[in-house]
mmCIF file with all atom_site columns, C-alpha atoms in Angstrom:
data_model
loop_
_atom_site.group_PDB
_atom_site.id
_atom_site.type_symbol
_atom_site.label_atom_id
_atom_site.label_alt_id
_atom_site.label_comp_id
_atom_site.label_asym_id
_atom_site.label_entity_id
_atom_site.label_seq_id
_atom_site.pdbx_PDB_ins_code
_atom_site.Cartn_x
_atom_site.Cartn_y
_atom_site.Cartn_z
_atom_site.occupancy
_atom_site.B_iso_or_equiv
_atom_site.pdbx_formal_charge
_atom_site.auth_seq_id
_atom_site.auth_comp_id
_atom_site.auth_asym_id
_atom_site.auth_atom_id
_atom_site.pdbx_PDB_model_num
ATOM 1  C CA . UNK A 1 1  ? 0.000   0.000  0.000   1.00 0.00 ? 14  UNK A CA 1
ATOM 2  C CA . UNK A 1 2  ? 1.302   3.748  -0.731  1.00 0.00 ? 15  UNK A CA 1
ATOM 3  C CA . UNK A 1 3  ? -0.154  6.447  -0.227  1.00 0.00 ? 16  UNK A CA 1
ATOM 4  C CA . UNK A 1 4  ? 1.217   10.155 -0.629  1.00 0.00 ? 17  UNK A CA 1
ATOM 5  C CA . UNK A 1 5  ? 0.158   13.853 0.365   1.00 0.00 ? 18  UNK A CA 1
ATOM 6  C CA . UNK A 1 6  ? 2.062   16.715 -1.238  1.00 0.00 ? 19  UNK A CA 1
ATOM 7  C CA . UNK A 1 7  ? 1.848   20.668 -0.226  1.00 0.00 ? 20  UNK A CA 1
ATOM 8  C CA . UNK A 1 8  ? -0.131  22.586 -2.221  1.00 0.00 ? 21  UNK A CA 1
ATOM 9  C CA . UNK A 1 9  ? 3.349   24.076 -3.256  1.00 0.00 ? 22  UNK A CA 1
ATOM 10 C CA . UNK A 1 10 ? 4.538   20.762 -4.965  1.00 0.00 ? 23  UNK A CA 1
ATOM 11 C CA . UNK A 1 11 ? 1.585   20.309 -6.985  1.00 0.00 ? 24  UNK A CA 1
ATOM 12 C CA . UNK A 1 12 ? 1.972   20.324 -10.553 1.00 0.00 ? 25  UNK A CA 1
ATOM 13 C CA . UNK A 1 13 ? 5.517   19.447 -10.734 1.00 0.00 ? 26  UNK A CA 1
ATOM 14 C CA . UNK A 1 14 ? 5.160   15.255 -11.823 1.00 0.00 ? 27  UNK A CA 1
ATOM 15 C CA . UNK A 1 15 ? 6.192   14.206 -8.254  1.00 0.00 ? 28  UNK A CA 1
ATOM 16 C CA . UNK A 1 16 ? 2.838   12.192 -8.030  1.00 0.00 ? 29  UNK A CA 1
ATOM 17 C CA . UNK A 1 17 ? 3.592   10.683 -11.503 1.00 0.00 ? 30  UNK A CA 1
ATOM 18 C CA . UNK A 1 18 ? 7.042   9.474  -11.081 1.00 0.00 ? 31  UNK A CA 1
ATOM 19 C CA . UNK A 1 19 ? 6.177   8.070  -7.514  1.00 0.00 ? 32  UNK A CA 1
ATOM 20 C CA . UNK A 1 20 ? 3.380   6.047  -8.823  1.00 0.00 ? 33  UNK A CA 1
ATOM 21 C CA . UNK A 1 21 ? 5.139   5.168  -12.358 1.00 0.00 ? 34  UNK A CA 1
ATOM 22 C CA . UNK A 1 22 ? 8.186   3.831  -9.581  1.00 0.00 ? 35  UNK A CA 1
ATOM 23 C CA . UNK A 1 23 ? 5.410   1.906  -7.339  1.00 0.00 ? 36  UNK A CA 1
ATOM 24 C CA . UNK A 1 24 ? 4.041   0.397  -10.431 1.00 0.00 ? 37  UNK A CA 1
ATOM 25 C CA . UNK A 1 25 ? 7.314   -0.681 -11.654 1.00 0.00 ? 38  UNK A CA 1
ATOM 26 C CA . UNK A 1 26 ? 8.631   -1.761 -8.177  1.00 0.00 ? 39  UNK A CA 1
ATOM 27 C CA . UNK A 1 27 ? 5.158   -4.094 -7.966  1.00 0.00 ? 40  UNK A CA 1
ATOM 28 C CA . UNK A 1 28 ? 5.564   -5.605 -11.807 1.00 0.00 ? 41  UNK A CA 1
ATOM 29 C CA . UNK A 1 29 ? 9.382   -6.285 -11.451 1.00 0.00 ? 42  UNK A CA 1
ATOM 30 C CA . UNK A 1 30 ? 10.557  -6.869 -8.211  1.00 0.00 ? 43  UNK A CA 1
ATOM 31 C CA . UNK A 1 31 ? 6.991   -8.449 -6.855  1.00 0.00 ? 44  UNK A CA 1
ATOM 32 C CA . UNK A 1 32 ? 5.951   -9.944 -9.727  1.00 0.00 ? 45  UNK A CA 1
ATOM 33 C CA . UNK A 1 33 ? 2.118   -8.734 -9.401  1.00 0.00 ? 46  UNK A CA 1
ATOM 34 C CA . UNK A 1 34 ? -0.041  -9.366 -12.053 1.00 0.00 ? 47  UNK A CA 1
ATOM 35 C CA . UNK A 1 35 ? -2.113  -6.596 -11.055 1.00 0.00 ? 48  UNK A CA 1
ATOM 36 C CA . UNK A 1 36 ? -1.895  -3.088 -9.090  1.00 0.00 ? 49  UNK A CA 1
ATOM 37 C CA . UNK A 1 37 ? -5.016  -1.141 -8.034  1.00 0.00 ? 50  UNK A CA 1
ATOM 38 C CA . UNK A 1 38 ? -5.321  2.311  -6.828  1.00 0.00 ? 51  UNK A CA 1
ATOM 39 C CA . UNK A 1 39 ? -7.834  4.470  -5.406  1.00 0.00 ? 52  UNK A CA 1
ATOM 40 C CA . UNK A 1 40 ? -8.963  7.882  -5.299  1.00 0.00 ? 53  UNK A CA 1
ATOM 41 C CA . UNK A 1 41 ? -11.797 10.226 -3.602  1.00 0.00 ? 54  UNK A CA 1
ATOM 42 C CA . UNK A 1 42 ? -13.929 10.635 -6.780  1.00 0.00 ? 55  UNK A CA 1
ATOM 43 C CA . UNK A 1 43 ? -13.192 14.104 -6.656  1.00 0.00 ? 56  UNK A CA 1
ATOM 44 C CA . UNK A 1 44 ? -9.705  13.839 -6.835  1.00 0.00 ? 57  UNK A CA 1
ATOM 45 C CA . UNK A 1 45 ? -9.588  14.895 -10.422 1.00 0.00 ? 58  UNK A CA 1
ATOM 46 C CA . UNK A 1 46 ? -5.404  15.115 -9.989  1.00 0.00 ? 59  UNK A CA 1
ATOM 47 C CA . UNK A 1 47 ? -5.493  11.467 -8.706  1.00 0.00 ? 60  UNK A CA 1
ATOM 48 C CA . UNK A 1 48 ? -7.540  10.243 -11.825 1.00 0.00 ? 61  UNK A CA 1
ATOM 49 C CA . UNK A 1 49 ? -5.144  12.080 -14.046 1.00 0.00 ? 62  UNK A CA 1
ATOM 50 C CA . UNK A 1 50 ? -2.227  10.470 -13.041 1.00 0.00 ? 63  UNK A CA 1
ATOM 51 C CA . UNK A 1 51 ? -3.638  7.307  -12.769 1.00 0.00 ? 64  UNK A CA 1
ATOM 52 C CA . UNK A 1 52 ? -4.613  7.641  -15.919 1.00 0.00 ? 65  UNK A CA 1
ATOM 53 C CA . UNK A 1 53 ? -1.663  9.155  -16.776 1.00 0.00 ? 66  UNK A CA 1
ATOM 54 C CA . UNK A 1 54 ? -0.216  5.558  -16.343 1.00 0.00 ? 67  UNK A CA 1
ATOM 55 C CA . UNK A 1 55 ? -2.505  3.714  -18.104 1.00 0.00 ? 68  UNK A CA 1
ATOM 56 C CA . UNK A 1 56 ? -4.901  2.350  -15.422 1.00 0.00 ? 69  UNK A CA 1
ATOM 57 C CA . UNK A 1 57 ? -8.129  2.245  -16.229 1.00 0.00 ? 70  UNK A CA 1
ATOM 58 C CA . UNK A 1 58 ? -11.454 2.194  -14.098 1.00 0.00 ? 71  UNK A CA 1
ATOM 59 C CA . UNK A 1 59 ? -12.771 -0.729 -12.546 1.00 0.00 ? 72  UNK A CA 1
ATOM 60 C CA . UNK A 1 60 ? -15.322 0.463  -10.128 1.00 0.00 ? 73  UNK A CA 1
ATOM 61 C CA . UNK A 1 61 ? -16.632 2.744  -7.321  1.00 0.00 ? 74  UNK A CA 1
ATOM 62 C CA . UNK A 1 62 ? -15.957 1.287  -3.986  1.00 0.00 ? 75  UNK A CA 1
ATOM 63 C CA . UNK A 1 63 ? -15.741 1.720  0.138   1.00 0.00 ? 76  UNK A CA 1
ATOM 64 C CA . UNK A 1 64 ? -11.892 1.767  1.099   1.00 0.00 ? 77  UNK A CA 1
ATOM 65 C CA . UNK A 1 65 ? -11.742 2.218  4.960   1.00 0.00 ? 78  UNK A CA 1
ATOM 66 C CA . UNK A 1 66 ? -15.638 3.272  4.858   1.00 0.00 ? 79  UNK A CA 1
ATOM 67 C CA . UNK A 1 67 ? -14.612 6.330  2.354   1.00 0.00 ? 80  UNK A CA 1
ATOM 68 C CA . UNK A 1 68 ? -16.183 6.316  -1.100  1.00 0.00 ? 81  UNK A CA 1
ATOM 69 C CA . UNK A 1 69 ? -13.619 6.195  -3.968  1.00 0.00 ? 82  UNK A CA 1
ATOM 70 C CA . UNK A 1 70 ? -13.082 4.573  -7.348  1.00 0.00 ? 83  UNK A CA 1
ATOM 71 C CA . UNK A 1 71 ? -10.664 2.240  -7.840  1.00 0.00 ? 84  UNK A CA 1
ATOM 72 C CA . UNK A 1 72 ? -8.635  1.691  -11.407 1.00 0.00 ? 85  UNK A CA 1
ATOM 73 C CA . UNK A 1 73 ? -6.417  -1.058 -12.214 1.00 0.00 ? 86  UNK A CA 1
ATOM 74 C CA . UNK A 1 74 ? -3.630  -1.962 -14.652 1.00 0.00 ? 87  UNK A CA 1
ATOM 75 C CA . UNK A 1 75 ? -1.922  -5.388 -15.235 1.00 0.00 ? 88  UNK A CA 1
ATOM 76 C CA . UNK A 1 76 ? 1.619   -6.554 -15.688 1.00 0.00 ? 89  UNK A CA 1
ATOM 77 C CA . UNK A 1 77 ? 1.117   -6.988 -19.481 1.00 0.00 ? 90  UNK A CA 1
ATOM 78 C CA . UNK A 1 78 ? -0.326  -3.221 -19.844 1.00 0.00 ? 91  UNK A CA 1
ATOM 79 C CA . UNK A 1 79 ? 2.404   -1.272 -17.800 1.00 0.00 ? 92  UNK A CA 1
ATOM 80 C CA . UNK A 1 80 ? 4.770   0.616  -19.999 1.00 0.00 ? 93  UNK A CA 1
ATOM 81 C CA . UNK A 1 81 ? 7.797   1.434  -17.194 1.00 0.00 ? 94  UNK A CA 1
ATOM 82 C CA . UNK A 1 82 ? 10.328  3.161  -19.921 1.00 0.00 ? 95  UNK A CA 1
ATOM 83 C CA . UNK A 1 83 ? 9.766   6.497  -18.174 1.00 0.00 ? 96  UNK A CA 1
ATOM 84 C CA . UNK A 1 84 ? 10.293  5.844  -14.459 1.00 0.00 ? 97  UNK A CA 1
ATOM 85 C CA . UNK A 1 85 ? 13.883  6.412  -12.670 1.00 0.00 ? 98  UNK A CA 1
ATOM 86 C CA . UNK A 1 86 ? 13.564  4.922  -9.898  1.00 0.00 ? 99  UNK A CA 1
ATOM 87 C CA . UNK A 1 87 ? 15.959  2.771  -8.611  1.00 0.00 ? 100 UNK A CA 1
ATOM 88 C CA . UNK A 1 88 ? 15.890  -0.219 -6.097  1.00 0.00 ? 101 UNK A CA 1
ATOM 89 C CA . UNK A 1 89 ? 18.285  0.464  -2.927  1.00 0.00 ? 102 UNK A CA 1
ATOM 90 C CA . UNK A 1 90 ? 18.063  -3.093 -0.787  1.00 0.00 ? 103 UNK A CA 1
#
């Protein structure tokens, strides 16, 4: 599970992109999942964007800790990770 908060100051600057693009990629290639979800507050238009952005796509609306969101999906096969720097520090 990750979740982030960033000050209003760092919004708009991709730091939400490349963290999830590098949780994506950390899940399909050094987990193995076949599958990642994420979820947002439905209102979150900046959260849908990115994980859009990625190439998730919606599955449904949903109850996450008894707080409405929609959750979108991708799988292993539908992940492009060309674009994400992160880099695995064990």
């Amino acid at each position: 599970e990750v979740v982030y908060h960033f000050a209003t100051a760092q919004w708009g600057k991709g730091l939400a992109t490349e963290l999830a693009r590098a949780s994506l990629r950390f899940g399909f290639e050094e987990r193995s999942f076949d599958r990642i979800v994420a979820v947002a507050k439905p209102k979150n238009a900046a959260s849908i964007h990115v994980m859009e952005k990625l190439g998730m796509h919606y599955e449904m609306h949903t109850s996450y800790y008894s707080i409405e969101v929609i959750q979108y999906e991708i799988r292993r096969e539908e992940f492009k990770p060309e674009n994400s720097t992160y880099r695995l520090k064990i």
